[in-house]
Structure formats: C-alpha cells, structure tokens
Amino acid sequence: MRFAFTDDQKMLRDTVRDVLRRECSPQVVRDAWEGKAEGARSAWNTLAQTGLIGMTASEGAGGMSMSELDLLLPLEETGYAAMPGPIVDTAAVGIPLLEAAGTDAQRERWLGLAAAGEARIVVSFEDREMVPHAASADILIAERGGAGYCVPIDEVSVVPERSVDRTREVGKVSFEPSPSYRMRKDVNSVPLFALGRERAALGTAAQLVGLSRRMLDMAVQYAKDREQFGKPIGAQQAIKHRLANALIEQEFARPTVYRAGWSLATGARDAEVDVSLAKIYAGQAAKFVAKQALQVHGAIGYTIECDLHMWMKRAWALAAEHGDAAHHRERVGRYVL
C-alpha cells in the first residue's frame, strides 16, 4: 500500500501549526499549569474558528464530516504545542458520539455549540471515573451499564485529583444516571462507545507523536546552545548518539499511528490491532525521547523552570491514558492467539 496525506490534509496541519505557534506558546502552557487558562482558551477559540474542533461533525451540524485520518495531523500539532484542553475528547470522541447517539433534544442543545468550539466535551467510559479536564468542560458523555448519558457538567459531581500534568485538571466524576440524561434508547450504544475508545486511543497516540517531536527539537536546540569547554555539547559523540536514537524511535512510531488512522477511517478488519500498535509505539517513543531529552539537558531538565519539564509530564500522562503499553500488548496478544 502506498500511503500519503493529501494536500488538503497537509494544509489543515499547517494552519493548525501556525495558530498554535502564535497562540499556544510555552508561556501559555506554563500559565495553564498555574491555573491561568485564559491563553489556552484563546487558542481553543481560534482553532474553533478554523473548523478544527467541529471537523468530525456532519455539515448539517456545522462540521466538515471529516474522518479519523483527517484529524491525525492536527492532533499531532496539538501534542507538539502541549495544548491544554479536551481536544481529543471533544473532536475525536465526543462529537461523533453525540451525533450518533444523542437524542433530538441533546443534539439540538449541544451539537452545534460543540462543533463551534463553544461547548467542550469530556468522555467517561464504563471503567473510567477519572476524567481529565472535567472541571473546565461543559458536557460529560458517559457510558454506564451499557447505556450512554449526556450530562451538563454543572449537574456532575467532580472531585479534583492531582495529576502529574497540572494542565489536565483530572477529576473523579459521578452523577445519577437518570432518564433525563439518557441518550437514544433505540441506538445500541455499546459498539459506539467501543469505537469511541479506539478513537480516543488513536487521538492520544497522535498527540504523543507530536510531543516526541517537540521534546527532540528542544534537546537538539539545547545541544546547540549549551557549551562546555568552548564547544556546544552537541559536538560530543555521546550526545549525538542519544539524539539519533531518539529520532529513530520517533520515526518508527509515526507510521504506526498513520496506519491506525487509515484503518479506522476505512473500517479495516484489523483496525483495533492497528490502534493498539499505534498506542504502544507512540507511548514508548514519547517516554524514550523524554528520557534522552532529559539526559541532554542535564540537571536543569528536572526543574519546573525548564519548558521540557511540562512536555515530559504530558508525555508520561498520555502514555498511560486510554490503555498503557501492557494493556494494548495484551489486546494484540489476544488477537494473535
């Protein structure tokens, strides 16, 4: 199979990259760490104006009816920028779930707002009570007892929990699954939420690829700027080897993510396995690149004053999100055996 992204897909990636370069600087991420979310919200609103937030919604709902594959490159850029906010939950998972399984009243109230970026969605699967960004979202879409529920966040109990990445605002969610929140009863929500899990894992893998790229770029720049004995440390063979190995790990992971996106978008028979492989390799690469970048930076990399610190912790958090490597290896093993 010969695969390449289209010019339109690459143009959307470049648009998102330009927006995030202007509006989601490391200072914006640092502000979000400190509880000041104005800059991150501004970046979200600008991306909404480009159509990114609602791109998976149908045209009738204000979206562009785009697929998982179309979403990959933009999500990779949000990872590169460590953009705060539930972009994967909203764009990749929540909007398709709301459109496919929401009642007429739920779609009328929320779908247009979500597609316009004016309502942020977080998703809680059957075994997932800990939900990132719950406190700052507008809607919770939850799977409970094989049924789907769409709940305004101000009617959800959210108990804040500490996260290694402070921008993710993790909270433990609970609500009373009353009929007023129930999504369509005439739609089998189980396979829809199962597909939502795959989309969540794939979107997270795409962000991990972006995180890997950024951490490697940070390490390369630091190796050029930091001097010892009158020479940049990047001239040392040991540093070159670390950076080269990090690049190889990253480049090996990226095509597995792209393949998984193609598989989901085309309904390929082995799509679930491809998603698991993508999540395994993207998480593995992000953690490896983080380690090498930290070694290149030395002691300063351990400090919160160093930007690398924030990207590393996002990588650690996302590597475990929506199934860690052990979980996805088990899924691949079950398929093989």
mmCIF file of C-alpha atoms in Angstrom:
data_model
loop_
_atom_site.group_PDB
_atom_site.id
_atom_site.type_symbol
_atom_site.label_atom_id
_atom_site.label_comp_id
_atom_site.label_asym_id
_atom_site.label_seq_id
_atom_site.Cartn_x
_atom_site.Cartn_y
_atom_site.Cartn_z
ATOM 1 C CA MET A 1 0.000 0.000 0.000
ATOM 2 C CA ARG A 2 1.320 3.434 -0.948
ATOM 3 C CA PHE A 3 0.087 5.989 1.509
ATOM 4 C CA ALA A 4 0.442 9.782 1.628
ATOM 5 C CA PHE A 5 -1.593 12.594 3.118
ATOM 6 C CA THR A 6 -3.470 14.805 0.676
ATOM 7 C CA ASP A 7 -2.647 18.444 0.048
ATOM 8 C CA ASP A 8 -5.805 19.458 1.917
ATOM 9 C CA GLN A 9 -4.831 17.395 4.953
ATOM 10 C CA LYS A 10 -1.349 18.923 4.988
ATOM 11 C CA MET A 11 -2.797 22.403 4.547
ATOM 12 C CA LEU A 12 -5.017 21.908 7.595
ATOM 13 C CA ARG A 13 -1.990 20.705 9.558
ATOM 14 C CA ASP A 14 -0.050 23.810 8.553
ATOM 15 C CA THR A 15 -2.944 26.059 9.553
ATOM 16 C CA VAL A 16 -3.164 24.454 12.983
ATOM 17 C CA ARG A 17 0.611 24.640 13.358
ATOM 18 C CA ASP A 18 0.609 28.374 12.605
ATOM 19 C CA VAL A 19 -2.250 29.054 15.033
ATOM 20 C CA LEU A 20 -0.580 27.149 17.847
ATOM 21 C CA ARG A 21 2.801 28.740 17.190
ATOM 22 C CA ARG A 22 1.180 32.136 17.697
ATOM 23 C CA GLU A 23 -1.293 31.362 20.445
ATOM 24 C CA CYS A 24 -0.030 28.363 22.409
ATOM 25 C CA SER A 25 3.492 29.297 23.401
ATOM 26 C CA PRO A 26 5.307 27.576 26.278
ATOM 27 C CA GLN A 27 4.227 30.521 28.440
ATOM 28 C CA VAL A 28 0.567 29.722 27.728
ATOM 29 C CA VAL A 29 1.178 26.118 28.793
ATOM 30 C CA ARG A 30 3.008 27.323 31.895
ATOM 31 C CA ASP A 31 0.125 29.649 32.743
ATOM 32 C CA ALA A 32 -2.276 26.706 32.468
ATOM 33 C CA TRP A 33 -0.063 24.780 34.892
ATOM 34 C CA GLU A 34 -0.579 27.635 37.331
ATOM 35 C CA GLY A 35 -4.345 27.697 36.886
ATOM 36 C CA LYS A 36 -4.476 30.643 34.469
ATOM 37 C CA ALA A 37 -6.357 29.263 31.479
ATOM 38 C CA GLU A 38 -7.126 32.447 29.507
ATOM 39 C CA GLY A 39 -4.374 31.912 26.939
ATOM 40 C CA ALA A 40 -5.242 28.264 26.413
ATOM 41 C CA ARG A 41 -8.908 29.159 25.970
ATOM 42 C CA SER A 42 -7.960 31.785 23.390
ATOM 43 C CA ALA A 43 -6.001 29.164 21.417
ATOM 44 C CA TRP A 44 -9.012 26.832 21.610
ATOM 45 C CA ASN A 45 -11.325 29.548 20.281
ATOM 46 C CA THR A 46 -9.007 30.341 17.383
ATOM 47 C CA LEU A 47 -8.781 26.672 16.419
ATOM 48 C CA ALA A 48 -12.573 26.521 16.574
ATOM 49 C CA GLN A 49 -12.708 29.344 14.043
ATOM 50 C CA THR A 50 -10.555 27.290 11.668
ATOM 51 C CA GLY A 51 -13.109 24.477 11.918
ATOM 52 C CA LEU A 52 -10.788 22.038 13.680
ATOM 53 C CA ILE A 53 -12.902 21.465 16.787
ATOM 54 C CA GLY A 54 -16.013 20.525 14.821
ATOM 55 C CA MET A 55 -14.407 18.895 11.800
ATOM 56 C CA THR A 56 -15.803 15.426 12.611
ATOM 57 C CA ALA A 57 -19.375 16.715 12.858
ATOM 58 C CA SER A 58 -21.636 16.473 9.824
ATOM 59 C CA GLU A 59 -22.008 19.506 7.606
ATOM 60 C CA GLY A 60 -25.578 19.898 8.801
ATOM 61 C CA ALA A 61 -24.275 20.244 12.366
ATOM 62 C CA GLY A 62 -21.711 22.859 11.359
ATOM 63 C CA GLY A 63 -18.792 20.487 10.776
ATOM 64 C CA MET A 64 -16.914 19.092 7.791
ATOM 65 C CA SER A 65 -17.725 15.352 8.008
ATOM 66 C CA MET A 66 -14.042 14.522 8.228
ATOM 67 C CA SER A 67 -12.585 11.191 9.292
ATOM 68 C CA GLU A 68 -10.153 9.940 11.905
ATOM 69 C CA LEU A 69 -7.395 10.126 9.301
ATOM 70 C CA ASP A 70 -8.114 13.798 8.584
ATOM 71 C CA LEU A 71 -7.827 14.554 12.290
ATOM 72 C CA LEU A 72 -4.431 12.918 12.858
ATOM 73 C CA LEU A 73 -2.068 15.647 11.665
ATOM 74 C CA PRO A 74 -3.879 18.468 13.516
ATOM 75 C CA LEU A 75 -3.904 16.415 16.715
ATOM 76 C CA GLU A 76 -0.197 15.774 16.289
ATOM 77 C CA GLU A 77 0.301 19.542 16.231
ATOM 78 C CA THR A 78 -1.713 19.969 19.432
ATOM 79 C CA GLY A 79 0.668 17.482 21.015
ATOM 80 C CA TYR A 80 3.680 19.374 19.690
ATOM 81 C CA ALA A 81 2.359 22.524 21.371
ATOM 82 C CA ALA A 82 1.219 20.636 24.524
ATOM 83 C CA MET A 83 -2.075 22.456 24.040
ATOM 84 C CA PRO A 84 -4.247 22.286 27.175
ATOM 85 C CA GLY A 85 -7.888 21.267 26.834
ATOM 86 C CA PRO A 86 -10.033 18.232 25.917
ATOM 87 C CA ILE A 87 -9.370 18.381 22.187
ATOM 88 C CA VAL A 88 -9.308 14.588 21.737
ATOM 89 C CA ASP A 89 -12.411 14.025 23.874
ATOM 90 C CA THR A 90 -14.317 16.775 22.073
ATOM 91 C CA ALA A 91 -13.258 16.488 18.432
ATOM 92 C CA ALA A 92 -12.339 12.811 18.075
ATOM 93 C CA VAL A 93 -14.743 11.136 20.501
ATOM 94 C CA GLY A 94 -17.479 13.321 21.951
ATOM 95 C CA ILE A 95 -18.906 14.996 18.847
ATOM 96 C CA PRO A 96 -19.267 11.710 16.890
ATOM 97 C CA LEU A 97 -20.884 10.062 19.929
ATOM 98 C CA LEU A 98 -23.283 12.945 20.453
ATOM 99 C CA GLU A 99 -24.285 12.999 16.808
ATOM 100 C CA ALA A 100 -24.712 9.225 16.544
ATOM 101 C CA ALA A 101 -26.426 8.510 19.867
ATOM 102 C CA GLY A 102 -27.753 11.789 21.253
ATOM 103 C CA THR A 103 -31.471 12.405 21.475
ATOM 104 C CA ASP A 104 -33.005 15.146 19.339
ATOM 105 C CA ALA A 105 -33.045 17.437 22.366
ATOM 106 C CA GLN A 106 -29.420 16.701 23.267
ATOM 107 C CA ARG A 107 -28.216 17.277 19.723
ATOM 108 C CA GLU A 108 -30.241 20.447 19.404
ATOM 109 C CA ARG A 109 -28.852 21.819 22.659
ATOM 110 C CA TRP A 110 -25.216 20.766 22.400
ATOM 111 C CA LEU A 111 -24.091 19.593 18.967
ATOM 112 C CA GLY A 112 -23.910 22.958 17.242
ATOM 113 C CA LEU A 113 -22.187 24.513 20.264
ATOM 114 C CA ALA A 114 -19.639 21.694 20.406
ATOM 115 C CA ALA A 115 -18.915 21.893 16.679
ATOM 116 C CA ALA A 116 -18.361 25.651 17.030
ATOM 117 C CA GLY A 117 -15.979 25.091 19.939
ATOM 118 C CA GLU A 118 -18.345 26.828 22.362
ATOM 119 C CA ALA A 119 -19.053 23.681 24.402
ATOM 120 C CA ARG A 120 -16.244 21.385 25.489
ATOM 121 C CA ILE A 121 -16.923 17.672 25.872
ATOM 122 C CA VAL A 122 -15.264 15.123 28.135
ATOM 123 C CA VAL A 123 -15.966 11.416 27.890
ATOM 124 C CA SER A 124 -16.145 8.816 30.655
ATOM 125 C CA PHE A 125 -16.119 5.199 29.528
ATOM 126 C CA GLU A 126 -17.558 2.355 31.598
ATOM 127 C CA ASP A 127 -14.412 1.811 33.671
ATOM 128 C CA ARG A 128 -13.162 5.390 33.650
ATOM 129 C CA GLU A 129 -14.228 7.627 36.515
ATOM 130 C CA MET A 130 -11.056 9.736 36.434
ATOM 131 C CA VAL A 131 -11.590 12.241 33.633
ATOM 132 C CA PRO A 132 -9.084 14.908 32.568
ATOM 133 C CA HIS A 133 -10.431 18.446 32.027
ATOM 134 C CA ALA A 134 -13.734 17.574 33.697
ATOM 135 C CA ALA A 135 -13.805 20.755 35.794
ATOM 136 C CA SER A 136 -13.456 23.043 32.775
ATOM 137 C CA ALA A 137 -15.747 21.137 30.389
ATOM 138 C CA ASP A 138 -19.386 21.851 29.578
ATOM 139 C CA ILE A 139 -20.697 18.348 28.878
ATOM 140 C CA LEU A 140 -19.962 14.867 30.151
ATOM 141 C CA ILE A 141 -20.771 11.977 27.830
ATOM 142 C CA ALA A 142 -20.636 8.808 29.898
ATOM 143 C CA GLU A 143 -21.065 5.087 29.415
ATOM 144 C CA ARG A 144 -22.755 3.410 32.348
ATOM 145 C CA GLY A 145 -24.303 -0.059 32.420
ATOM 146 C CA GLY A 146 -24.179 -0.411 28.649
ATOM 147 C CA ALA A 147 -26.079 2.850 28.103
ATOM 148 C CA GLY A 148 -24.966 6.331 27.130
ATOM 149 C CA TYR A 149 -25.642 9.515 29.084
ATOM 150 C CA CYS A 150 -25.194 13.160 28.150
ATOM 151 C CA VAL A 151 -24.947 15.291 31.287
ATOM 152 C CA PRO A 152 -24.334 19.048 31.676
ATOM 153 C CA ILE A 153 -21.167 19.344 33.710
ATOM 154 C CA ASP A 154 -22.804 21.571 36.311
ATOM 155 C CA GLU A 155 -25.004 18.572 37.181
ATOM 156 C CA VAL A 156 -21.997 16.276 37.644
ATOM 157 C CA SER A 157 -20.023 15.803 40.835
ATOM 158 C CA VAL A 158 -16.365 16.447 40.006
ATOM 159 C CA VAL A 159 -13.831 15.711 42.752
ATOM 160 C CA PRO A 160 -10.420 17.155 41.770
ATOM 161 C CA GLU A 161 -7.439 14.797 41.848
ATOM 162 C CA ARG A 162 -3.743 15.541 41.453
ATOM 163 C CA SER A 163 -2.177 14.793 38.085
ATOM 164 C CA VAL A 164 1.451 14.610 37.041
ATOM 165 C CA ASP A 165 0.462 17.133 34.347
ATOM 166 C CA ARG A 166 -1.294 20.029 36.037
ATOM 167 C CA THR A 167 -2.862 21.317 32.819
ATOM 168 C CA ARG A 168 -5.122 18.248 32.617
ATOM 169 C CA GLU A 169 -7.299 19.105 35.672
ATOM 170 C CA VAL A 170 -8.150 15.489 36.417
ATOM 171 C CA GLY A 171 -11.363 14.922 38.343
ATOM 172 C CA LYS A 172 -13.350 11.930 39.568
ATOM 173 C CA VAL A 173 -16.823 12.225 38.070
ATOM 174 C CA SER A 174 -20.123 10.839 39.288
ATOM 175 C CA PHE A 175 -23.770 11.524 38.530
ATOM 176 C CA GLU A 176 -27.170 9.969 38.958
ATOM 177 C CA PRO A 177 -27.913 8.134 35.674
ATOM 178 C CA SER A 178 -31.468 9.387 35.382
ATOM 179 C CA PRO A 179 -33.672 9.001 32.287
ATOM 180 C CA SER A 180 -33.386 12.737 31.591
ATOM 181 C CA TYR A 181 -29.707 12.266 30.751
ATOM 182 C CA ARG A 182 -30.137 9.040 28.796
ATOM 183 C CA MET A 183 -29.039 9.064 25.169
ATOM 184 C CA ARG A 184 -31.146 7.380 22.483
ATOM 185 C CA LYS A 185 -32.580 4.050 23.591
ATOM 186 C CA ASP A 186 -33.173 2.873 20.016
ATOM 187 C CA VAL A 187 -29.438 3.015 19.284
ATOM 188 C CA ASN A 188 -27.058 0.324 20.522
ATOM 189 C CA SER A 189 -24.532 2.489 22.300
ATOM 190 C CA VAL A 190 -22.113 -0.332 23.172
ATOM 191 C CA PRO A 191 -20.376 -0.507 19.757
ATOM 192 C CA LEU A 192 -20.451 3.287 19.517
ATOM 193 C CA PHE A 193 -18.583 3.667 22.803
ATOM 194 C CA ALA A 194 -16.237 0.850 21.763
ATOM 195 C CA LEU A 195 -15.409 2.836 18.627
ATOM 196 C CA GLY A 196 -15.045 5.900 20.826
ATOM 197 C CA ARG A 197 -12.368 4.083 22.833
ATOM 198 C CA GLU A 198 -10.443 3.372 19.640
ATOM 199 C CA ARG A 199 -10.697 6.990 18.552
ATOM 200 C CA ALA A 200 -9.546 8.164 21.981
ATOM 201 C CA ALA A 201 -6.503 5.869 21.930
ATOM 202 C CA LEU A 202 -5.668 6.888 18.359
ATOM 203 C CA GLY A 203 -6.008 10.618 19.066
ATOM 204 C CA THR A 204 -3.817 10.263 22.144
ATOM 205 C CA ALA A 205 -1.215 8.384 20.105
ATOM 206 C CA ALA A 206 -1.165 11.227 17.567
ATOM 207 C CA GLN A 207 -0.564 13.732 20.363
ATOM 208 C CA LEU A 208 2.251 11.555 21.710
ATOM 209 C CA VAL A 209 3.956 11.696 18.309
ATOM 210 C CA GLY A 210 3.760 15.485 18.423
ATOM 211 C CA LEU A 211 5.124 15.540 21.966
ATOM 212 C CA SER A 212 8.063 13.383 20.868
ATOM 213 C CA ARG A 213 8.881 15.758 18.038
ATOM 214 C CA ARG A 214 8.825 18.765 20.339
ATOM 215 C CA MET A 215 10.963 17.195 23.052
ATOM 216 C CA LEU A 216 13.514 16.145 20.448
ATOM 217 C CA ASP A 217 13.540 19.658 18.978
ATOM 218 C CA MET A 218 14.101 21.061 22.476
ATOM 219 C CA ALA A 219 17.003 18.681 23.056
ATOM 220 C CA VAL A 220 18.617 19.477 19.702
ATOM 221 C CA GLN A 221 18.353 23.218 20.309
ATOM 222 C CA TYR A 222 19.778 22.877 23.814
ATOM 223 C CA ALA A 223 22.670 20.769 22.463
ATOM 224 C CA LYS A 224 23.454 23.594 20.041
ATOM 225 C CA ASP A 225 23.203 26.384 22.607
ATOM 226 C CA ARG A 226 24.832 24.805 25.678
ATOM 227 C CA GLU A 227 28.609 24.992 25.617
ATOM 228 C CA GLN A 228 31.266 23.171 27.615
ATOM 229 C CA PHE A 229 34.972 23.812 27.227
ATOM 230 C CA GLY A 230 34.267 26.274 24.456
ATOM 231 C CA LYS A 231 32.195 23.891 22.285
ATOM 232 C CA PRO A 232 28.481 23.072 22.004
ATOM 233 C CA ILE A 233 27.669 19.863 23.851
ATOM 234 C CA GLY A 234 26.074 18.617 20.634
ATOM 235 C CA ALA A 235 29.589 18.118 19.270
ATOM 236 C CA GLN A 236 30.075 15.262 21.747
ATOM 237 C CA GLN A 237 29.578 11.797 20.296
ATOM 238 C CA ALA A 238 27.541 10.627 23.285
ATOM 239 C CA ILE A 239 25.027 13.452 22.768
ATOM 240 C CA LYS A 240 24.806 12.732 19.051
ATOM 241 C CA HIS A 241 24.036 9.081 19.758
ATOM 242 C CA ARG A 242 21.254 9.975 22.201
ATOM 243 C CA LEU A 243 19.629 12.344 19.731
ATOM 244 C CA ALA A 244 19.972 9.903 16.833
ATOM 245 C CA ASN A 245 18.398 7.089 18.844
ATOM 246 C CA ALA A 246 15.556 9.386 19.895
ATOM 247 C CA LEU A 247 14.917 10.317 16.257
ATOM 248 C CA ILE A 248 14.831 6.666 15.204
ATOM 249 C CA GLU A 249 12.357 5.785 17.945
ATOM 250 C CA GLN A 250 10.101 8.681 16.971
ATOM 251 C CA GLU A 251 10.241 7.960 13.250
ATOM 252 C CA PHE A 252 9.393 4.312 13.855
ATOM 253 C CA ALA A 253 6.285 5.237 15.855
ATOM 254 C CA ARG A 254 4.803 7.795 13.466
ATOM 255 C CA PRO A 255 3.797 5.447 10.598
ATOM 256 C CA THR A 256 2.076 3.070 13.012
ATOM 257 C CA VAL A 257 -0.175 5.954 14.062
ATOM 258 C CA TYR A 258 -0.887 6.928 10.471
ATOM 259 C CA ARG A 259 -1.695 3.322 9.591
ATOM 260 C CA ALA A 260 -4.109 3.088 12.513
ATOM 261 C CA GLY A 261 -5.841 6.270 11.370
ATOM 262 C CA TRP A 262 -6.266 4.852 7.884
ATOM 263 C CA SER A 263 -7.588 1.580 9.316
ATOM 264 C CA LEU A 264 -10.223 3.286 11.468
ATOM 265 C CA ALA A 265 -11.269 5.657 8.710
ATOM 266 C CA THR A 266 -11.726 2.831 6.196
ATOM 267 C CA GLY A 267 -13.218 0.294 8.593
ATOM 268 C CA ALA A 268 -10.362 -2.160 8.121
ATOM 269 C CA ARG A 269 -10.790 -5.574 9.708
ATOM 270 C CA ASP A 270 -7.674 -5.236 11.888
ATOM 271 C CA ALA A 271 -8.307 -1.649 12.960
ATOM 272 C CA GLU A 272 -8.305 -2.426 16.695
ATOM 273 C CA VAL A 273 -4.914 -4.133 16.457
ATOM 274 C CA ASP A 274 -3.521 -1.232 14.453
ATOM 275 C CA VAL A 275 -4.753 1.211 17.110
ATOM 276 C CA SER A 276 -3.119 -0.855 19.861
ATOM 277 C CA LEU A 277 0.171 -0.960 17.969
ATOM 278 C CA ALA A 278 -0.011 2.793 17.423
ATOM 279 C CA LYS A 279 -0.608 3.455 21.119
ATOM 280 C CA ILE A 280 2.187 1.079 22.163
ATOM 281 C CA TYR A 281 4.805 2.569 19.871
ATOM 282 C CA ALA A 282 3.762 6.200 20.283
ATOM 283 C CA GLY A 283 3.833 5.889 24.078
ATOM 284 C CA GLN A 284 7.117 4.009 24.018
ATOM 285 C CA ALA A 285 8.678 6.625 21.736
ATOM 286 C CA ALA A 286 7.458 9.547 23.824
ATOM 287 C CA LYS A 287 8.872 8.089 27.030
ATOM 288 C CA PHE A 288 12.165 7.221 25.345
ATOM 289 C CA VAL A 289 12.546 10.654 23.760
ATOM 290 C CA ALA A 290 11.668 12.274 27.099
ATOM 291 C CA LYS A 291 14.431 10.304 28.796
ATOM 292 C CA GLN A 292 17.024 11.195 26.165
ATOM 293 C CA ALA A 293 15.996 14.861 26.131
ATOM 294 C CA LEU A 294 16.285 14.940 29.908
ATOM 295 C CA GLN A 295 19.782 13.454 29.754
ATOM 296 C CA VAL A 296 20.826 16.045 27.172
ATOM 297 C CA HIS A 297 19.508 18.887 29.329
ATOM 298 C CA GLY A 298 21.098 17.540 32.472
ATOM 299 C CA ALA A 299 20.050 18.806 35.886
ATOM 300 C CA ILE A 300 18.118 21.804 34.548
ATOM 301 C CA GLY A 301 15.703 19.421 32.825
ATOM 302 C CA TYR A 302 14.418 18.278 36.222
ATOM 303 C CA THR A 303 13.304 21.774 37.184
ATOM 304 C CA ILE A 304 9.889 23.282 36.578
ATOM 305 C CA GLU A 305 11.614 26.369 35.179
ATOM 306 C CA CYS A 306 12.666 24.312 32.150
ATOM 307 C CA ASP A 307 9.973 24.000 29.447
ATOM 308 C CA LEU A 308 10.952 20.382 28.805
ATOM 309 C CA HIS A 309 9.532 19.541 32.226
ATOM 310 C CA MET A 310 5.960 20.276 31.080
ATOM 311 C CA TRP A 311 6.236 18.312 27.852
ATOM 312 C CA MET A 312 7.757 15.334 29.654
ATOM 313 C CA LYS A 313 4.959 15.165 32.161
ATOM 314 C CA ARG A 314 2.332 15.422 29.433
ATOM 315 C CA ALA A 315 4.059 12.508 27.663
ATOM 316 C CA TRP A 316 4.087 10.393 30.839
ATOM 317 C CA ALA A 317 0.406 11.105 31.433
ATOM 318 C CA LEU A 318 -0.732 10.375 27.876
ATOM 319 C CA ALA A 319 1.361 7.212 27.598
ATOM 320 C CA ALA A 320 -0.868 5.752 30.325
ATOM 321 C CA GLU A 321 -4.110 7.310 29.043
ATOM 322 C CA HIS A 322 -6.635 5.099 27.200
ATOM 323 C CA GLY A 323 -4.598 1.978 27.864
ATOM 324 C CA ASP A 324 -0.919 1.746 28.662
ATOM 325 C CA ALA A 325 1.536 -0.432 26.736
ATOM 326 C CA ALA A 326 0.766 -3.532 28.828
ATOM 327 C CA HIS A 327 -2.961 -3.200 28.159
ATOM 328 C CA HIS A 328 -2.510 -2.837 24.411
ATOM 329 C CA ARG A 329 0.079 -5.631 24.192
ATOM 330 C CA GLU A 330 -2.480 -7.884 25.839
ATOM 331 C CA ARG A 331 -5.043 -6.877 23.202
ATOM 332 C CA VAL A 332 -2.597 -7.624 20.404
ATOM 333 C CA GLY A 333 -1.720 -10.944 22.052
ATOM 334 C CA ARG A 334 -5.385 -11.972 22.235
ATOM 335 C CA TYR A 335 -5.774 -11.182 18.547
ATOM 336 C CA VAL A 336 -2.677 -13.126 17.525
ATOM 337 C CA LEU A 337 -3.514 -16.162 19.636
#
